[in-house]
Coordinates of C-alpha atoms in Angstrom, one line a residue:
M1 CA -123.2 20.8 56.2
A2 CA -120.0 21.8 54.5
S3 CA -118.5 18.4 53.7
K4 CA -118.0 17.5 50.1
A5 CA -118.4 13.8 50.7
W6 CA -121.1 12.7 48.2
P7 CA -123.5 11.2 50.8
Y8 CA -123.7 14.6 52.5
E9 CA -124.1 16.4 49.2
E10 CA -127.0 14.1 48.4
A11 CA -128.6 14.4 51.9
R12 CA -128.5 18.2 51.6
K13 CA -130.9 17.9 48.6
L14 CA -133.5 16.5 51.0
L15 CA -133.0 19.4 53.4
K16 CA -133.8 21.7 50.5
R17 CA -136.8 19.5 49.6
W18 CA -138.3 19.8 53.0
P19 CA -136.7 22.8 54.8
D20 CA -138.9 22.4 57.8
G21 CA -139.0 18.6 57.8
K22 CA -141.8 16.5 56.3
P23 CA -145.3 17.5 57.4
G24 CA -146.5 15.8 60.5
G25 CA -143.1 14.4 61.3
E26 CA -143.5 11.8 58.6
P27 CA -140.3 9.8 57.8
M28 CA -138.2 10.7 54.8
I29 CA -138.7 7.8 52.3
F30 CA -135.8 6.3 50.5
E31 CA -136.4 3.7 47.8
T32 CA -134.4 1.3 45.7
G33 CA -135.9 -0.9 43.0
Y34 CA -135.0 -4.4 41.8
G35 CA -136.1 -6.4 38.9
P36 CA -136.1 -10.1 39.9
S37 CA -135.9 -11.5 36.3
G38 CA -132.4 -12.9 37.1
L39 CA -130.2 -13.7 40.0
P40 CA -129.2 -10.7 42.1
H41 CA -125.6 -9.5 41.8
I42 CA -123.4 -6.9 43.5
G43 CA -124.7 -4.2 41.1
T44 CA -128.1 -4.8 42.8
F45 CA -126.6 -4.7 46.3
N46 CA -124.7 -1.6 45.4
E47 CA -127.8 0.5 45.0
V48 CA -129.1 -0.4 48.4
L49 CA -125.8 0.2 50.1
R50 CA -125.3 3.6 48.4
T51 CA -128.8 4.7 49.2
T52 CA -128.2 3.7 52.8
F53 CA -125.1 5.9 52.9
V54 CA -127.3 8.9 51.9
R55 CA -129.9 7.9 54.4
R56 CA -127.4 7.8 57.3
A57 CA -125.9 11.1 56.1
Y58 CA -129.4 12.6 56.2
E59 CA -130.0 11.3 59.7
E60 CA -126.7 12.7 60.8
L61 CA -127.4 16.1 59.3
T62 CA -130.9 16.3 61.0
G63 CA -129.9 14.8 64.4
G64 CA -131.9 11.7 63.8
A65 CA -135.0 12.7 61.8
P66 CA -137.1 9.6 61.0
T67 CA -136.4 7.7 57.7
R68 CA -137.6 4.6 56.0
L69 CA -135.9 2.5 53.2
I70 CA -138.1 0.6 50.8
A71 CA -136.6 -2.2 48.8
F72 CA -139.1 -2.6 46.0
S73 CA -139.3 -5.7 43.8
D74 CA -140.8 -5.4 40.3
D75 CA -141.9 -9.0 40.5
M76 CA -145.1 -8.6 38.5
D77 CA -143.2 -7.9 35.4
G78 CA -143.6 -10.4 32.5
L79 CA -140.6 -12.6 31.8
R80 CA -139.0 -11.2 28.6
K81 CA -136.2 -13.7 28.2
V82 CA -134.8 -16.7 30.0
P83 CA -131.6 -15.8 32.0
D84 CA -128.5 -17.6 30.9
N85 CA -127.4 -18.5 34.5
V86 CA -130.4 -20.5 35.8
P87 CA -131.4 -24.1 35.5
E88 CA -134.6 -25.5 33.7
Q89 CA -134.2 -23.2 30.7
E90 CA -136.8 -25.1 28.6
M91 CA -139.3 -25.0 31.4
L92 CA -138.9 -21.2 31.9
A93 CA -139.2 -20.6 28.1
Q94 CA -142.8 -21.9 28.3
Y95 CA -143.6 -19.1 30.7
L96 CA -142.4 -16.1 28.7
G97 CA -144.7 -13.1 29.2
Q98 CA -146.1 -14.5 32.5
P99 CA -145.7 -12.4 35.7
L100 CA -142.5 -13.5 37.5
T101 CA -144.5 -14.4 40.6
R102 CA -146.6 -16.9 38.5
I103 CA -143.6 -18.7 37.1
P104 CA -142.4 -21.9 38.8
D105 CA -139.1 -21.7 40.6
P106 CA -136.4 -23.4 38.5
F107 CA -134.4 -24.1 41.7
G108 CA -137.4 -25.9 43.2
S109 CA -137.1 -24.2 46.6
H110 CA -139.7 -21.4 46.5
E111 CA -143.3 -20.6 45.5
S112 CA -142.2 -18.9 42.2
F113 CA -139.1 -17.7 40.3
A114 CA -139.7 -14.2 41.7
H115 CA -140.0 -15.5 45.3
H116 CA -136.7 -17.3 44.9
N117 CA -134.9 -14.2 43.6
N118 CA -136.6 -12.0 46.1
A119 CA -135.4 -14.3 48.9
M120 CA -131.9 -14.0 47.5
L121 CA -132.1 -10.3 47.5
R122 CA -133.3 -10.2 51.1
H123 CA -130.5 -12.6 52.1
F124 CA -128.1 -10.1 50.5
L125 CA -129.5 -7.2 52.5
D126 CA -129.9 -9.1 55.8
R127 CA -126.2 -10.2 55.7
F128 CA -125.2 -6.6 56.0
G129 CA -127.8 -5.7 58.6
F130 CA -129.7 -3.3 56.4
D131 CA -132.8 -1.7 57.9
Y132 CA -135.3 -1.9 55.2
E133 CA -139.0 -2.6 54.3
F134 CA -139.4 -5.1 51.5
L135 CA -142.3 -4.5 49.1
S136 CA -143.5 -6.7 46.3
A137 CA -145.2 -5.2 43.2
T138 CA -147.5 -8.2 43.0
E139 CA -148.7 -7.7 46.6
C140 CA -149.1 -3.9 46.1
Y141 CA -151.2 -4.4 43.0
A142 CA -153.2 -7.4 44.3
S143 CA -153.9 -6.0 47.8
G144 CA -155.4 -2.7 46.6
R145 CA -152.5 -0.6 47.8
F146 CA -152.0 0.7 44.3
D147 CA -155.8 1.0 43.4
E148 CA -155.9 4.8 43.9
I149 CA -152.8 5.4 41.8
L150 CA -154.1 3.1 39.1
R151 CA -157.4 5.1 39.1
S152 CA -155.3 8.3 38.8
V153 CA -153.5 7.0 35.7
L154 CA -156.8 6.2 34.1
R155 CA -158.1 9.7 35.0
N156 CA -155.0 11.3 33.6
W157 CA -154.7 9.0 30.6
D158 CA -154.2 11.8 28.0
G159 CA -151.6 13.5 30.1
V160 CA -149.6 10.4 30.6
M161 CA -149.8 9.5 26.9
G162 CA -148.7 13.1 26.1
V163 CA -145.5 12.5 28.0
M164 CA -144.7 9.0 26.6
L165 CA -145.8 9.1 23.0
P166 CA -143.2 11.7 21.8
T167 CA -140.5 9.4 23.2
L168 CA -141.5 6.3 21.2
R169 CA -140.9 5.1 17.6
E170 CA -144.0 5.3 15.4
E171 CA -144.5 1.5 15.4
R172 CA -144.4 1.4 19.2
R173 CA -146.9 4.3 19.5
Q174 CA -149.5 2.3 17.8
T175 CA -149.6 -0.3 20.5
Y176 CA -148.4 1.6 23.6
S177 CA -150.5 1.7 26.7
P178 CA -149.6 3.0 30.2
V179 CA -151.5 0.0 31.6
L180 CA -150.5 -3.6 30.9
P181 CA -153.5 -6.0 31.5
V182 CA -153.0 -9.5 32.5
S183 CA -154.8 -11.8 30.0
P184 CA -157.6 -13.8 31.6
S185 CA -157.0 -16.6 29.1
S186 CA -153.2 -17.0 29.0
G187 CA -152.2 -15.2 32.1
R188 CA -149.6 -13.2 30.2
V189 CA -148.8 -9.6 30.8
L190 CA -150.0 -8.0 27.6
Q191 CA -148.5 -5.2 25.6
V192 CA -151.6 -4.1 23.7
P193 CA -153.6 -1.0 23.1
V194 CA -156.0 -0.3 26.0
E195 CA -159.3 1.7 26.1
V196 CA -160.4 3.4 29.3
V197 CA -164.0 2.4 29.9
D198 CA -164.6 3.9 33.4
A199 CA -161.7 5.5 35.2
E200 CA -163.4 5.7 38.6
A201 CA -164.5 2.1 38.4
G202 CA -161.1 1.0 37.1
M203 CA -162.5 -0.6 34.0
I204 CA -160.6 -1.0 30.7
A205 CA -161.1 -2.9 27.5
F206 CA -158.5 -4.6 25.2
D207 CA -158.0 -7.5 22.8
D208 CA -156.3 -10.6 24.1
E209 CA -155.6 -14.0 22.4
E210 CA -159.3 -14.9 22.5
G211 CA -161.0 -11.6 21.5
R212 CA -162.3 -8.4 23.2
V213 CA -162.0 -8.3 27.0
E214 CA -163.4 -5.8 29.4
Q215 CA -162.0 -6.1 33.0
T216 CA -160.9 -4.2 36.0
V217 CA -157.3 -3.0 36.6
F218 CA -157.6 -3.7 40.3
G219 CA -156.8 -6.9 42.2
G220 CA -153.6 -7.7 40.3
Q221 CA -155.4 -8.0 36.9
A222 CA -153.2 -5.3 35.4
K223 CA -149.9 -3.5 36.1
L224 CA -148.4 -0.3 34.8
Q225 CA -145.9 0.1 32.0
W226 CA -142.3 0.6 33.3
K227 CA -141.9 4.4 33.3
V228 CA -145.5 5.0 34.4
D229 CA -145.1 2.3 37.1
W230 CA -142.0 4.0 38.5
A231 CA -143.7 7.4 38.6
A232 CA -146.9 5.9 40.1
R233 CA -144.8 4.1 42.8
W234 CA -143.1 7.4 43.8
V235 CA -146.4 9.1 44.2
A236 CA -148.2 6.2 45.9
L237 CA -145.4 5.5 48.4
G238 CA -144.4 9.1 48.9
V239 CA -140.8 8.5 47.8
D240 CA -138.4 11.3 48.5
Y241 CA -135.1 9.9 47.3
E242 CA -134.1 7.2 44.7
M243 CA -130.9 6.9 42.8
A244 CA -130.5 5.2 39.5
G245 CA -127.9 4.0 37.0
K246 CA -126.7 6.3 34.2
D247 CA -128.5 4.1 31.7
L248 CA -131.8 5.2 33.2
I249 CA -131.3 9.0 32.8
D250 CA -134.1 9.2 30.2
S251 CA -136.4 7.0 32.3
V252 CA -135.9 9.3 35.3
T253 CA -136.8 12.3 33.1
Q254 CA -140.0 10.7 31.7
S255 CA -141.1 9.2 35.0
S256 CA -140.6 12.6 36.8
K257 CA -142.9 14.2 34.2
I258 CA -145.5 11.5 34.7
A259 CA -145.3 11.9 38.5
R260 CA -146.2 15.5 38.1
V261 CA -149.1 14.6 35.8
L262 CA -150.3 12.3 38.6
G263 CA -150.2 15.2 41.1
G264 CA -147.0 14.1 42.8
R265 CA -143.5 15.3 43.2
P266 CA -140.6 13.2 41.8
P267 CA -137.9 12.2 44.3
E268 CA -134.4 13.6 44.6
G269 CA -131.5 11.4 43.5
F270 CA -128.5 11.1 41.2
N271 CA -127.4 8.9 38.4
Y272 CA -124.4 6.7 39.1
E273 CA -122.1 5.0 36.6
M274 CA -122.4 1.4 35.9
F275 CA -120.2 -1.5 37.0
L276 CA -118.3 -3.3 34.3
D277 CA -116.9 -6.8 34.1
E278 CA -113.3 -7.7 33.3
K279 CA -114.0 -7.2 29.5
G280 CA -115.4 -3.7 30.1
E281 CA -119.0 -4.8 29.5
K282 CA -122.0 -3.8 31.6
I283 CA -122.9 -6.3 34.3
S284 CA -126.1 -8.0 33.5
K285 CA -128.4 -10.2 35.6
S286 CA -129.4 -12.3 32.6
K287 CA -125.9 -12.8 31.3
G288 CA -124.6 -13.6 34.8
N289 CA -121.3 -11.8 34.0
G290 CA -121.2 -10.0 37.3
L291 CA -120.0 -11.0 40.7
S292 CA -122.3 -12.5 43.3
L293 CA -122.1 -11.3 46.9
D294 CA -120.9 -14.8 47.9
E295 CA -118.0 -14.7 45.4
W296 CA -116.7 -11.4 46.8
L297 CA -117.1 -12.6 50.4
R298 CA -115.2 -15.8 49.7
Y299 CA -112.1 -13.8 49.0
G300 CA -112.6 -10.3 50.5
S301 CA -114.1 -8.9 53.7
E302 CA -117.5 -7.3 53.9
P303 CA -116.0 -3.8 54.7
S304 CA -113.7 -4.1 51.6
L305 CA -116.8 -4.6 49.4
A306 CA -118.6 -1.6 51.0
F307 CA -115.4 0.5 50.6
Y308 CA -115.2 -0.3 46.9
I309 CA -118.9 0.5 46.4
Y310 CA -118.6 3.8 48.3
R311 CA -115.9 5.3 46.2
E312 CA -116.5 7.4 43.1
P313 CA -120.1 6.5 42.4
K314 CA -120.2 8.7 39.2
K315 CA -117.2 7.0 37.7
A316 CA -117.5 3.7 35.7
K317 CA -115.6 1.0 37.5
S318 CA -114.7 -2.6 36.8
L319 CA -116.0 -5.1 39.2
H320 CA -114.2 -8.5 39.2
L321 CA -112.3 -10.8 41.5
G322 CA -108.9 -9.4 40.6
L323 CA -109.8 -6.1 42.4
I324 CA -110.3 -7.7 45.8
P325 CA -106.7 -7.7 47.2
R326 CA -106.2 -4.0 46.6
A327 CA -109.7 -3.1 47.9
V328 CA -109.0 -4.9 51.1
D329 CA -105.6 -3.2 51.7
E330 CA -106.9 0.2 50.7
Y331 CA -109.8 -0.2 53.2
W332 CA -107.3 -0.8 56.0
Q333 CA -105.2 2.2 54.9
F334 CA -108.2 4.5 55.2
R335 CA -109.2 2.9 58.5
G336 CA -105.8 3.4 59.9
N337 CA -105.8 7.1 59.0
Y338 CA -109.2 7.8 60.4
A339 CA -108.5 8.3 64.1
D340 CA -105.9 11.0 63.6
Q341 CA -107.7 13.0 60.9
P342 CA -109.4 16.4 61.5
I343 CA -113.2 16.2 61.4
E344 CA -113.5 17.5 57.8
Q345 CA -111.2 14.7 56.6
K346 CA -113.0 12.1 58.8
L347 CA -116.3 13.0 57.2
G348 CA -114.8 12.4 53.7
N349 CA -113.2 9.1 54.7
P350 CA -115.1 6.2 53.3
V351 CA -114.8 4.2 56.5
H352 CA -116.9 6.9 58.3
H353 CA -119.8 6.1 56.0
I354 CA -119.2 2.3 55.9
H355 CA -119.3 2.1 59.7
N356 CA -121.9 4.9 60.3
G357 CA -119.4 7.1 62.1
K358 CA -118.4 4.3 64.5
V359 CA -115.2 3.0 63.1
P360 CA -114.1 -0.1 65.1
G361 CA -110.6 -1.0 66.4
P362 CA -108.0 -2.1 65.7
R363 CA -106.8 0.7 63.6
S364 CA -104.5 -1.5 61.5
L365 CA -103.3 -5.1 61.0
P366 CA -99.7 -6.2 61.4
L367 CA -99.5 -7.2 57.7
T368 CA -101.3 -6.6 54.5
Y369 CA -103.6 -8.9 52.4
G370 CA -101.0 -8.6 49.6
L371 CA -98.3 -9.9 51.9
L372 CA -100.5 -12.7 53.2
L373 CA -101.2 -13.7 49.6
N374 CA -97.5 -14.1 48.8
L375 CA -97.0 -16.2 52.0
V376 CA -99.9 -18.6 51.4
S377 CA -99.0 -19.0 47.7
L378 CA -95.8 -20.7 48.7
P379 CA -95.5 -24.5 48.7
G380 CA -96.6 -26.1 52.0
I381 CA -98.6 -23.0 53.3
H382 CA -101.9 -23.6 51.6
D383 CA -103.9 -23.8 54.8
K384 CA -104.9 -21.3 57.5
E385 CA -103.3 -23.1 60.4
T386 CA -99.9 -23.2 58.8
A387 CA -100.2 -19.6 57.8
W388 CA -101.0 -18.6 61.4
R389 CA -97.7 -20.2 62.6
F390 CA -95.8 -17.8 60.3
V391 CA -97.9 -14.8 61.2
Q392 CA -97.5 -15.4 65.0
R393 CA -93.7 -15.6 64.6
Y394 CA -93.8 -12.3 62.7
A395 CA -96.4 -10.7 65.1
P396 CA -96.2 -12.7 68.4
E397 CA -99.0 -10.7 70.0
T398 CA -101.6 -12.0 67.6
S399 CA -103.8 -15.0 67.7
A400 CA -107.0 -16.3 66.0
S401 CA -109.0 -15.8 69.3
T402 CA -107.8 -12.2 69.9
H403 CA -107.5 -10.9 66.3
A404 CA -110.8 -12.0 64.5
E405 CA -110.3 -9.7 61.5
L406 CA -106.8 -10.9 60.9
D407 CA -108.0 -14.5 61.3
E408 CA -110.7 -13.8 58.7
L409 CA -108.2 -12.2 56.4
I410 CA -105.8 -15.2 56.5
G411 CA -108.7 -17.5 55.6
L412 CA -109.7 -15.2 52.7
A413 CA -106.1 -15.0 51.4
V414 CA -105.8 -18.8 51.5
N415 CA -109.0 -19.1 49.4
Y416 CA -107.8 -16.5 46.9
A417 CA -104.3 -17.9 46.6
R418 CA -105.5 -21.4 46.0
D419 CA -108.1 -20.4 43.4
F420 CA -106.3 -17.7 41.5
V421 CA -102.6 -17.2 42.4
V422 CA -101.0 -20.6 42.8
P423 CA -102.2 -21.9 39.4
T424 CA -100.4 -19.0 37.7
L425 CA -97.1 -19.1 39.5
K426 CA -94.0 -20.2 37.6
R427 CA -90.5 -19.5 39.0
R428 CA -88.0 -18.9 36.3
P429 CA -84.2 -19.6 36.5
P430 CA -82.1 -16.6 37.3
T431 CA -79.7 -15.1 34.8
E432 CA -76.0 -15.1 35.6
T433 CA -76.2 -11.5 37.0
E434 CA -79.2 -12.4 39.1
A435 CA -77.6 -15.5 40.4
T436 CA -74.6 -13.6 41.5
A437 CA -76.8 -11.1 43.3
L438 CA -78.9 -13.9 44.9
R439 CA -75.7 -15.5 46.3
D440 CA -74.7 -12.1 47.7
L441 CA -78.1 -11.7 49.3
D442 CA -77.9 -15.2 50.8
D443 CA -74.6 -14.3 52.4
E444 CA -76.0 -11.1 53.9
L445 CA -79.1 -12.9 55.2
A446 CA -76.9 -15.6 56.8
K447 CA -75.3 -12.8 59.0
L448 CA -78.7 -11.7 60.4
P449 CA -80.3 -12.9 63.6
A450 CA -83.5 -15.0 63.1
D451 CA -85.7 -12.3 64.5
A452 CA -84.4 -9.4 62.4
D453 CA -87.1 -7.0 61.5
G454 CA -88.5 -6.2 58.1
E455 CA -86.9 -2.8 57.9
A456 CA -83.4 -4.1 58.6
I457 CA -83.8 -6.8 56.0
Q458 CA -85.3 -4.3 53.5
N459 CA -82.1 -2.1 53.8
I460 CA -79.9 -5.1 53.1
V461 CA -82.0 -6.1 50.0
F462 CA -81.6 -2.5 48.7
E463 CA -77.8 -2.5 49.3
V464 CA -77.3 -5.8 47.6
G465 CA -79.3 -4.6 44.5
K466 CA -77.1 -1.5 44.3
R467 CA -73.9 -3.5 44.3
H468 CA -74.9 -5.4 41.1
P469 CA -75.3 -4.2 37.5
F470 CA -79.1 -4.0 37.3
E471 CA -80.5 -1.2 35.1
S472 CA -82.6 -0.1 38.2
L473 CA -83.5 -1.4 41.6
R474 CA -86.9 -2.1 40.1
G475 CA -85.2 -4.7 37.9
W476 CA -83.6 -6.3 41.0
F477 CA -86.9 -6.5 42.8
Q478 CA -88.6 -8.0 39.7
A479 CA -85.9 -10.6 39.5
L480 CA -86.6 -11.5 43.1
Y481 CA -90.3 -11.8 42.5
E482 CA -89.9 -13.9 39.3
T483 CA -87.1 -16.3 40.6
L484 CA -88.2 -16.7 44.2
L485 CA -92.0 -16.3 44.1
G486 CA -92.9 -17.1 40.5
S487 CA -94.7 -13.8 39.9
S488 CA -94.0 -10.6 38.0
Q489 CA -94.9 -8.5 41.0
G490 CA -94.8 -9.0 44.7
P491 CA -94.5 -7.6 48.3
R492 CA -92.0 -5.5 50.1
M493 CA -89.2 -8.0 50.3
G494 CA -88.0 -7.1 53.7
S495 CA -91.4 -7.6 55.2
F496 CA -91.9 -10.9 53.2
I497 CA -88.6 -12.3 54.4
A498 CA -89.3 -11.4 58.0
L499 CA -92.7 -13.1 57.7
Y500 CA -91.5 -16.2 55.9
G501 CA -88.4 -16.5 58.0
I502 CA -84.7 -16.0 57.1
D503 CA -84.0 -19.7 56.9
N504 CA -87.0 -20.4 54.7
S505 CA -86.1 -17.5 52.5
R506 CA -82.6 -18.7 52.1
R507 CA -84.0 -22.1 51.0
L508 CA -86.0 -20.3 48.3
I509 CA -82.8 -18.7 47.1
A510 CA -81.0 -22.1 47.1
E511 CA -83.9 -23.6 45.0
A512 CA -83.6 -20.7 42.6
L513 CA -79.8 -21.1 42.3
E514 CA -80.2 -24.9 41.7
S515 CA -82.4 -24.0 38.6
E516 CA -79.7 -21.6 37.2
P517 CA -78.7 -22.7 33.7
T518 CA -75.3 -24.3 33.6

């Protein structure tokens, strides 16, 4: 109740919303929405994960009060533009304006484009074991589940228009309608003025491509305009909590007003900042400039992704592959600290929320992802089996069968090094001063036993650096990284030399000295 961790702060909003619990012991309803007009990306996944953090926090605060999470797909929306990152562009262009569930799947594997993207979303959620109920807008409209809320919109037409019209440009006001009919002739979702003929019967009139039409809004023959749709969904489904991106602040405001017009109560929630790509641009499904879940999981662990998503939800953050090594290592740092922390710090530790209060062992790994990257980036160690031989010499108690998370991390590091690190490495020749220092370091390493630990080696590396005219020890370590590893930054050298082996490290020094200008 006192923790400042953001999931608890959000969950306490729900305690204020229903101080005595929901009437009749009904579950607290959490919702997250998804527009399947493009391929899902981590920004989509992020909203479900963060909502789940709040859901679990609420359950913790209430001792297990019932909850439900609805993952809602706006799959009856008309296709506005063809996404850049899907096949069959010309074919899709022929279906502009059609409901997404009536557009053929360009991948050829599902009933429609929306069904394909919905399946990908569910695959995302299932991989992380989310407990959720998937709802399709098309099914809700077609089955009659939304009939009563549609009728309520028609009854409260003037009130809904009174909320929306002041927010629109004059030109848009002339054609705006809370209801979007589906044309009986073209099948397109129409943005046209609509007249309410009979609210109770659900009858409307409008002009489509072939003239005046009078038809029902029921049975999937119409859907609601975006902000009205959101509000209607909250009321129809009894949603208590839904978060949204900062770009939807105005939409939340208008939809909340409409929910009240419809006799409902808008949900609690907060506005999170958006993820940005490497160029600082907002991630977009249609541009395909974001990461897919598969891309992150090729190079980073599932907990590292959850860790990155958990932190600072109200701060704009980049989301690209270059962040993965640090995210992995920071996750393990927080996991290692967890067991010894007092309860107030545990409740604020991201791993508490990632693992739902059941943080697994082991508490730490014998080496970092960053150190593994330096190892597997070296010539001859570009595969998992070879890397394991070095790791087992460094940490003899480990094995692939007994240390599954370390085994996974080695494989991820091999992938990352091969795809992103190795192509950029270029060892430069040492300067005269650096070459003298490297010879000195080689002499000192030659005196050490083969099993010298990383701390002892680190002390020697420090001492050698101090004996030579570098402007700072930082300059000495940078020289080691650039001449031995081919990178401008690198690991703790003592740990690296202990992992790679003294003899192998001395060979690196010899190779560097051979490249020294004469």
